[in-house]
Amino acid sequence: MKPLFPLAFLLLLGACSILPKGEELVVYQLPASSAAPMNGRTVDWALQVNKPLASPLLDSTRIAVLPEGDRISAYQGVRWEDRGTLLLRDRLIDAFRSDGRIGAVSSDDSRLDTDLVLAGDLRAFQGEYRAGRVEVHILLEARLVQSGNRRMLASQRFEVRETASDKAPAQVVAAFGQAADRLAAQVLDWTLAQGARSAALSARD
């Protein structure tokens, strides 16, 4: 497992009024991906990966946690470096680019012309307490869409869980990185399979 990179920014009270005076705000990156590049045939279509839709808590820099039941909260004194939806989108893009089989991969920020668009809804991106341990839960309902006519080609629900080695935020963040890697690998394989299917159907027309 690659090391964590907590960006320990000392912020003044005025920058984050919810923190007690003198408390540090620790900002975490999603740990670097451990996925290895793949060797395979490069496809001839381009992909755009969109930021998924999500609730305000998940579409924020707060690290969400369900301490008990259905009550959702957030860790105090720690933050993501960017919104959870952007962290996941960028992890997916990193996975596609590292894999290398899709030669042209961009984000919705770039507004480039592509053949297919990967979009979706982020339903879970949080830690959950289970039997005294913290389990990271990521749930993405993905959609693959044709860029030109916006026709949906396929949809799939991806869900992963990863138990943190400790309740400390740093270990929970490590589990987020592992869970994000597993989910990204599943989304990548599915997207390649659906893209090949779409290309085969287009060739028949």
PDB file of C-alpha atoms in Angstrom:
ATOM      1  CA  MET A   1       0.000   0.000   0.000  1.00  0.00           C
ATOM      2  CA  LYS A   2       1.361   3.371  -0.955  1.00  0.00           C
ATOM      3  CA  PRO A   3       1.871   5.949   1.806  1.00  0.00           C
ATOM      4  CA  LEU A   4      -0.784   8.460   2.648  1.00  0.00           C
ATOM      5  CA  PHE A   5      -0.181  12.084   1.900  1.00  0.00           C
ATOM      6  CA  PRO A   6      -1.908  14.203   4.561  1.00  0.00           C
ATOM      7  CA  LEU A   7      -1.482  17.814   3.591  1.00  0.00           C
ATOM      8  CA  ALA A   8      -1.389  19.305   7.059  1.00  0.00           C
ATOM      9  CA  PHE A   9      -2.536  22.845   6.527  1.00  0.00           C
ATOM     10  CA  LEU A  10      -2.724  25.009   9.621  1.00  0.00           C
ATOM     11  CA  LEU A  11      -5.728  27.233   9.095  1.00  0.00           C
ATOM     12  CA  LEU A  12      -6.749  30.194  11.185  1.00  0.00           C
ATOM     13  CA  LEU A  13     -10.037  30.071  13.048  1.00  0.00           C
ATOM     14  CA  GLY A  14     -11.540  32.555  10.644  1.00  0.00           C
ATOM     15  CA  ALA A  15     -10.933  30.188   7.727  1.00  0.00           C
ATOM     16  CA  CYS A  16     -13.009  27.419   9.251  1.00  0.00           C
ATOM     17  CA  SER A  17     -15.304  28.606  11.998  1.00  0.00           C
ATOM     18  CA  ILE A  18     -16.527  25.139  12.963  1.00  0.00           C
ATOM     19  CA  LEU A  19     -13.130  24.199  14.414  1.00  0.00           C
ATOM     20  CA  PRO A  20     -12.218  25.020  18.014  1.00  0.00           C
ATOM     21  CA  LYS A  21      -9.581  27.691  18.382  1.00  0.00           C
ATOM     22  CA  GLY A  22      -6.117  26.384  17.680  1.00  0.00           C
ATOM     23  CA  GLU A  23      -7.227  23.048  16.177  1.00  0.00           C
ATOM     24  CA  GLU A  24      -5.461  21.893  13.022  1.00  0.00           C
ATOM     25  CA  LEU A  25      -7.392  21.102   9.858  1.00  0.00           C
ATOM     26  CA  VAL A  26      -5.772  18.116   8.145  1.00  0.00           C
ATOM     27  CA  VAL A  27      -6.471  17.875   4.423  1.00  0.00           C
ATOM     28  CA  TYR A  28      -6.172  14.461   2.764  1.00  0.00           C
ATOM     29  CA  GLN A  29      -5.614  13.417  -0.803  1.00  0.00           C
ATOM     30  CA  LEU A  30      -7.148  10.200  -2.002  1.00  0.00           C
ATOM     31  CA  PRO A  31      -4.103   7.865  -1.774  1.00  0.00           C
ATOM     32  CA  ALA A  32      -2.275   7.294  -5.037  1.00  0.00           C
ATOM     33  CA  SER A  33      -3.551   4.430  -7.134  1.00  0.00           C
ATOM     34  CA  SER A  34      -1.744   1.110  -6.938  1.00  0.00           C
ATOM     35  CA  ALA A  35      -3.172  -0.128 -10.257  1.00  0.00           C
ATOM     36  CA  ALA A  36      -0.622  -1.437 -12.766  1.00  0.00           C
ATOM     37  CA  PRO A  37      -0.703  -0.519 -16.483  1.00  0.00           C
ATOM     38  CA  MET A  38      -2.240  -3.136 -18.791  1.00  0.00           C
ATOM     39  CA  ASN A  39      -0.934  -4.385 -22.105  1.00  0.00           C
ATOM     40  CA  GLY A  40      -3.672  -4.694 -24.665  1.00  0.00           C
ATOM     41  CA  ARG A  41      -5.089  -3.456 -27.927  1.00  0.00           C
ATOM     42  CA  THR A  42      -5.918   0.253 -27.971  1.00  0.00           C
ATOM     43  CA  VAL A  43      -9.502   1.065 -28.946  1.00  0.00           C
ATOM     44  CA  ASP A  44     -10.261   3.671 -31.606  1.00  0.00           C
ATOM     45  CA  TRP A  45     -12.901   5.594 -29.645  1.00  0.00           C
ATOM     46  CA  ALA A  46     -12.557   8.449 -27.179  1.00  0.00           C
ATOM     47  CA  LEU A  47     -14.114   8.650 -23.710  1.00  0.00           C
ATOM     48  CA  GLN A  48     -15.251  11.549 -21.548  1.00  0.00           C
ATOM     49  CA  VAL A  49     -15.614  10.906 -17.808  1.00  0.00           C
ATOM     50  CA  ASN A  50     -18.106  13.198 -16.087  1.00  0.00           C
ATOM     51  CA  LYS A  51     -18.293  14.192 -12.449  1.00  0.00           C
ATOM     52  CA  PRO A  52     -21.052  12.040 -10.952  1.00  0.00           C
ATOM     53  CA  LEU A  53     -24.155  13.586  -9.442  1.00  0.00           C
ATOM     54  CA  ALA A  54     -24.404  13.315  -5.656  1.00  0.00           C
ATOM     55  CA  SER A  55     -26.006  14.697  -2.511  1.00  0.00           C
ATOM     56  CA  PRO A  56     -24.544  17.924  -1.070  1.00  0.00           C
ATOM     57  CA  LEU A  57     -22.632  16.039   1.648  1.00  0.00           C
ATOM     58  CA  LEU A  58     -20.898  13.726  -0.828  1.00  0.00           C
ATOM     59  CA  ASP A  59     -20.367  16.564  -3.308  1.00  0.00           C
ATOM     60  CA  SER A  60     -18.200  18.393  -0.770  1.00  0.00           C
ATOM     61  CA  THR A  61     -14.776  18.205   0.859  1.00  0.00           C
ATOM     62  CA  ARG A  62     -16.163  16.718   4.065  1.00  0.00           C
ATOM     63  CA  ILE A  63     -15.262  13.077   4.797  1.00  0.00           C
ATOM     64  CA  ALA A  64     -18.671  11.530   5.384  1.00  0.00           C
ATOM     65  CA  VAL A  65     -19.267   8.880   8.051  1.00  0.00           C
ATOM     66  CA  LEU A  66     -22.280   6.962   9.368  1.00  0.00           C
ATOM     67  CA  PRO A  67     -21.483   6.455  13.051  1.00  0.00           C
ATOM     68  CA  GLU A  68     -24.693   4.550  13.771  1.00  0.00           C
ATOM     69  CA  GLY A  69     -27.982   3.686  12.101  1.00  0.00           C
ATOM     70  CA  ASP A  70     -28.994   5.992   9.276  1.00  0.00           C
ATOM     71  CA  ARG A  71     -27.523   9.139  10.815  1.00  0.00           C
ATOM     72  CA  ILE A  72     -24.880  10.631   8.524  1.00  0.00           C
ATOM     73  CA  SER A  73     -22.177  12.957   9.772  1.00  0.00           C
ATOM     74  CA  ALA A  74     -18.604  13.954   8.890  1.00  0.00           C
ATOM     75  CA  TYR A  75     -15.212  13.681  10.541  1.00  0.00           C
ATOM     76  CA  GLN A  76     -14.248  16.831  12.399  1.00  0.00           C
ATOM     77  CA  GLY A  77     -10.852  18.438  11.810  1.00  0.00           C
ATOM     78  CA  VAL A  78     -10.201  16.633   8.517  1.00  0.00           C
ATOM     79  CA  ARG A  79     -11.176  17.310   4.917  1.00  0.00           C
ATOM     80  CA  TRP A  80     -10.614  15.981   1.419  1.00  0.00           C
ATOM     81  CA  GLU A  81      -8.482  18.160  -0.817  1.00  0.00           C
ATOM     82  CA  ASP A  82     -11.393  18.340  -3.288  1.00  0.00           C
ATOM     83  CA  ARG A  83     -15.044  17.343  -3.443  1.00  0.00           C
ATOM     84  CA  GLY A  84     -15.731  13.623  -3.181  1.00  0.00           C
ATOM     85  CA  THR A  85     -17.354  13.521  -6.615  1.00  0.00           C
ATOM     86  CA  LEU A  86     -14.249  15.037  -8.204  1.00  0.00           C
ATOM     87  CA  LEU A  87     -11.931  12.699  -6.313  1.00  0.00           C
ATOM     88  CA  LEU A  88     -13.792   9.691  -7.693  1.00  0.00           C
ATOM     89  CA  ARG A  89     -14.011  11.106 -11.222  1.00  0.00           C
ATOM     90  CA  ASP A  90     -10.283  11.781 -11.273  1.00  0.00           C
ATOM     91  CA  ARG A  91      -9.536   8.310  -9.885  1.00  0.00           C
ATOM     92  CA  LEU A  92     -11.553   6.812 -12.749  1.00  0.00           C
ATOM     93  CA  ILE A  93      -9.679   8.947 -15.280  1.00  0.00           C
ATOM     94  CA  ASP A  94      -6.345   7.905 -13.742  1.00  0.00           C
ATOM     95  CA  ALA A  95      -7.381   4.248 -14.009  1.00  0.00           C
ATOM     96  CA  PHE A  96      -8.318   4.584 -17.694  1.00  0.00           C
ATOM     97  CA  ARG A  97      -5.125   6.434 -18.553  1.00  0.00           C
ATOM     98  CA  SER A  98      -2.915   4.068 -16.584  1.00  0.00           C
ATOM     99  CA  ASP A  99      -4.564   1.070 -18.255  1.00  0.00           C
ATOM    100  CA  GLY A 100      -3.843   2.590 -21.662  1.00  0.00           C
ATOM    101  CA  ARG A 101      -6.361   0.663 -23.755  1.00  0.00           C
ATOM    102  CA  ILE A 102      -8.478   3.784 -24.275  1.00  0.00           C
ATOM    103  CA  GLY A 103      -5.994   6.165 -25.791  1.00  0.00           C
ATOM    104  CA  ALA A 104      -8.131   9.309 -25.554  1.00  0.00           C
ATOM    105  CA  VAL A 105      -9.671   9.999 -22.132  1.00  0.00           C
ATOM    106  CA  SER A 106     -10.820  13.418 -20.937  1.00  0.00           C
ATOM    107  CA  SER A 107     -12.998  14.979 -18.252  1.00  0.00           C
ATOM    108  CA  ASP A 108     -16.152  17.054 -18.550  1.00  0.00           C
ATOM    109  CA  ASP A 109     -14.048  20.102 -17.622  1.00  0.00           C
ATOM    110  CA  SER A 110     -12.176  19.936 -20.931  1.00  0.00           C
ATOM    111  CA  ARG A 111     -15.313  19.915 -23.140  1.00  0.00           C
ATOM    112  CA  LEU A 112     -13.579  17.965 -25.909  1.00  0.00           C
ATOM    113  CA  ASP A 113     -15.412  15.990 -28.577  1.00  0.00           C
ATOM    114  CA  THR A 114     -15.563  12.296 -27.652  1.00  0.00           C
ATOM    115  CA  ASP A 115     -17.458   9.222 -28.782  1.00  0.00           C
ATOM    116  CA  LEU A 116     -18.757   8.022 -25.412  1.00  0.00           C
ATOM    117  CA  VAL A 117     -19.506   9.635 -22.058  1.00  0.00           C
ATOM    118  CA  LEU A 118     -19.259   7.895 -18.694  1.00  0.00           C
ATOM    119  CA  ALA A 119     -21.631   9.545 -16.211  1.00  0.00           C
ATOM    120  CA  GLY A 120     -23.579   8.436 -13.166  1.00  0.00           C
ATOM    121  CA  ASP A 121     -24.855   8.992  -9.640  1.00  0.00           C
ATOM    122  CA  LEU A 122     -22.636   8.640  -6.579  1.00  0.00           C
ATOM    123  CA  ARG A 123     -24.909   7.114  -3.937  1.00  0.00           C
ATOM    124  CA  ALA A 124     -22.288   6.358  -1.283  1.00  0.00           C
ATOM    125  CA  PHE A 125     -18.775   7.658  -0.592  1.00  0.00           C
ATOM    126  CA  GLN A 126     -18.448   7.313   3.159  1.00  0.00           C
ATOM    127  CA  GLY A 127     -17.189   5.398   6.157  1.00  0.00           C
ATOM    128  CA  GLU A 128     -19.700   3.266   8.065  1.00  0.00           C
ATOM    129  CA  TYR A 129     -19.313   1.843  11.556  1.00  0.00           C
ATOM    130  CA  ARG A 130     -20.000  -1.900  11.636  1.00  0.00           C
ATOM    131  CA  ALA A 131     -19.334  -4.064  14.709  1.00  0.00           C
ATOM    132  CA  GLY A 132     -16.899  -1.518  16.091  1.00  0.00           C
ATOM    133  CA  ARG A 133     -14.916  -1.158  12.858  1.00  0.00           C
ATOM    134  CA  VAL A 134     -15.071   1.373  10.031  1.00  0.00           C
ATOM    135  CA  GLU A 135     -15.993   0.101   6.592  1.00  0.00           C
ATOM    136  CA  VAL A 136     -15.610   2.358   3.562  1.00  0.00           C
ATOM    137  CA  HIS A 137     -18.611   2.157   1.247  1.00  0.00           C
ATOM    138  CA  ILE A 138     -18.597   3.442  -2.354  1.00  0.00           C
ATOM    139  CA  LEU A 139     -21.660   3.017  -4.566  1.00  0.00           C
ATOM    140  CA  LEU A 140     -21.758   4.360  -8.122  1.00  0.00           C
ATOM    141  CA  GLU A 141     -24.653   3.944 -10.537  1.00  0.00           C
ATOM    142  CA  ALA A 142     -22.842   4.361 -13.845  1.00  0.00           C
ATOM    143  CA  ARG A 143     -24.222   5.197 -17.279  1.00  0.00           C
ATOM    144  CA  LEU A 144     -22.467   4.980 -20.632  1.00  0.00           C
ATOM    145  CA  VAL A 145     -23.883   7.403 -23.186  1.00  0.00           C
ATOM    146  CA  GLN A 146     -23.221   8.175 -26.837  1.00  0.00           C
ATOM    147  CA  SER A 147     -21.913  11.715 -27.139  1.00  0.00           C
ATOM    148  CA  GLY A 148     -23.695  12.725 -30.326  1.00  0.00           C
ATOM    149  CA  ASN A 149     -27.299  11.720 -29.680  1.00  0.00           C
ATOM    150  CA  ARG A 150     -27.072  11.284 -25.884  1.00  0.00           C
ATOM    151  CA  ARG A 151     -28.527   7.794 -26.195  1.00  0.00           C
ATOM    152  CA  MET A 152     -27.769   5.623 -23.185  1.00  0.00           C
ATOM    153  CA  LEU A 153     -25.946   2.460 -24.198  1.00  0.00           C
ATOM    154  CA  ALA A 154     -25.779   0.737 -20.818  1.00  0.00           C
ATOM    155  CA  SER A 155     -26.046   1.261 -17.079  1.00  0.00           C
ATOM    156  CA  GLN A 156     -24.527  -0.659 -14.195  1.00  0.00           C
ATOM    157  CA  ARG A 157     -24.433  -0.465 -10.396  1.00  0.00           C
ATOM    158  CA  PHE A 158     -20.953  -0.712  -8.879  1.00  0.00           C
ATOM    159  CA  GLU A 159     -20.571  -1.183  -5.130  1.00  0.00           C
ATOM    160  CA  VAL A 160     -17.441  -1.874  -3.078  1.00  0.00           C
ATOM    161  CA  ARG A 161     -16.701  -2.065   0.645  1.00  0.00           C
ATOM    162  CA  GLU A 162     -13.293  -1.959   2.304  1.00  0.00           C
ATOM    163  CA  THR A 163     -12.671  -2.349   6.044  1.00  0.00           C
ATOM    164  CA  ALA A 164     -10.189   0.135   7.510  1.00  0.00           C
ATOM    165  CA  SER A 165      -7.409  -1.262   9.687  1.00  0.00           C
ATOM    166  CA  ASP A 166      -8.192   1.336  12.372  1.00  0.00           C
ATOM    167  CA  LYS A 167     -10.770   4.009  13.198  1.00  0.00           C
ATOM    168  CA  ALA A 168      -8.228   6.815  12.817  1.00  0.00           C
ATOM    169  CA  PRO A 169      -8.956   9.128   9.872  1.00  0.00           C
ATOM    170  CA  ALA A 170      -5.625   8.305   8.197  1.00  0.00           C
ATOM    171  CA  GLN A 171      -6.479   4.601   8.099  1.00  0.00           C
ATOM    172  CA  VAL A 172     -10.007   5.319   6.900  1.00  0.00           C
ATOM    173  CA  VAL A 173      -8.524   7.410   4.079  1.00  0.00           C
ATOM    174  CA  ALA A 174      -6.243   4.484   3.187  1.00  0.00           C
ATOM    175  CA  ALA A 175      -9.322   2.255   2.913  1.00  0.00           C
ATOM    176  CA  PHE A 176     -10.974   4.866   0.659  1.00  0.00           C
ATOM    177  CA  GLY A 177      -7.987   4.587  -1.681  1.00  0.00           C
ATOM    178  CA  GLN A 178      -8.197   0.791  -1.810  1.00  0.00           C
ATOM    179  CA  ALA A 179     -11.965   0.844  -2.353  1.00  0.00           C
ATOM    180  CA  ALA A 180     -11.658   3.473  -5.098  1.00  0.00           C
ATOM    181  CA  ASP A 181      -9.041   1.333  -6.879  1.00  0.00           C
ATOM    182  CA  ARG A 182     -11.307  -1.726  -6.815  1.00  0.00           C
ATOM    183  CA  LEU A 183     -14.313   0.216  -8.072  1.00  0.00           C
ATOM    184  CA  ALA A 184     -12.275   1.918 -10.816  1.00  0.00           C
ATOM    185  CA  ALA A 185     -11.039  -1.480 -12.060  1.00  0.00           C
ATOM    186  CA  GLN A 186     -14.607  -2.764 -12.294  1.00  0.00           C
ATOM    187  CA  VAL A 187     -15.831   0.363 -14.095  1.00  0.00           C
ATOM    188  CA  LEU A 188     -12.896   0.193 -16.516  1.00  0.00           C
ATOM    189  CA  ASP A 189     -13.574  -3.415 -17.536  1.00  0.00           C
ATOM    190  CA  TRP A 190     -17.295  -2.723 -17.939  1.00  0.00           C
ATOM    191  CA  THR A 191     -16.706   0.410 -20.013  1.00  0.00           C
ATOM    192  CA  LEU A 192     -14.309  -1.390 -22.350  1.00  0.00           C
ATOM    193  CA  ALA A 193     -16.782  -4.242 -22.815  1.00  0.00           C
ATOM    194  CA  GLN A 194     -19.706  -1.906 -23.500  1.00  0.00           C
ATOM    195  CA  GLY A 195     -17.619   0.289 -25.776  1.00  0.00           C
ATOM    196  CA  ALA A 196     -16.569  -2.742 -27.835  1.00  0.00           C
ATOM    197  CA  ARG A 197     -20.190  -3.819 -28.082  1.00  0.00           C
ATOM    198  CA  SER A 198     -21.230  -0.347 -29.255  1.00  0.00           C
ATOM    199  CA  ALA A 199     -18.436  -0.252 -31.834  1.00  0.00           C
ATOM    200  CA  ALA A 200     -19.455  -3.675 -33.167  1.00  0.00           C
ATOM    201  CA  LEU A 201     -23.099  -2.590 -33.527  1.00  0.00           C
ATOM    202  CA  SER A 202     -22.058   0.623 -35.284  1.00  0.00           C
ATOM    203  CA  ALA A 203     -19.918  -1.341 -37.733  1.00  0.00           C
ATOM    204  CA  ARG A 204     -22.935  -3.400 -38.776  1.00  0.00           C
ATOM    205  CA  ASP A 205     -25.048  -0.322 -39.576  1.00  0.00           C
TER     206      ASP A 205
END
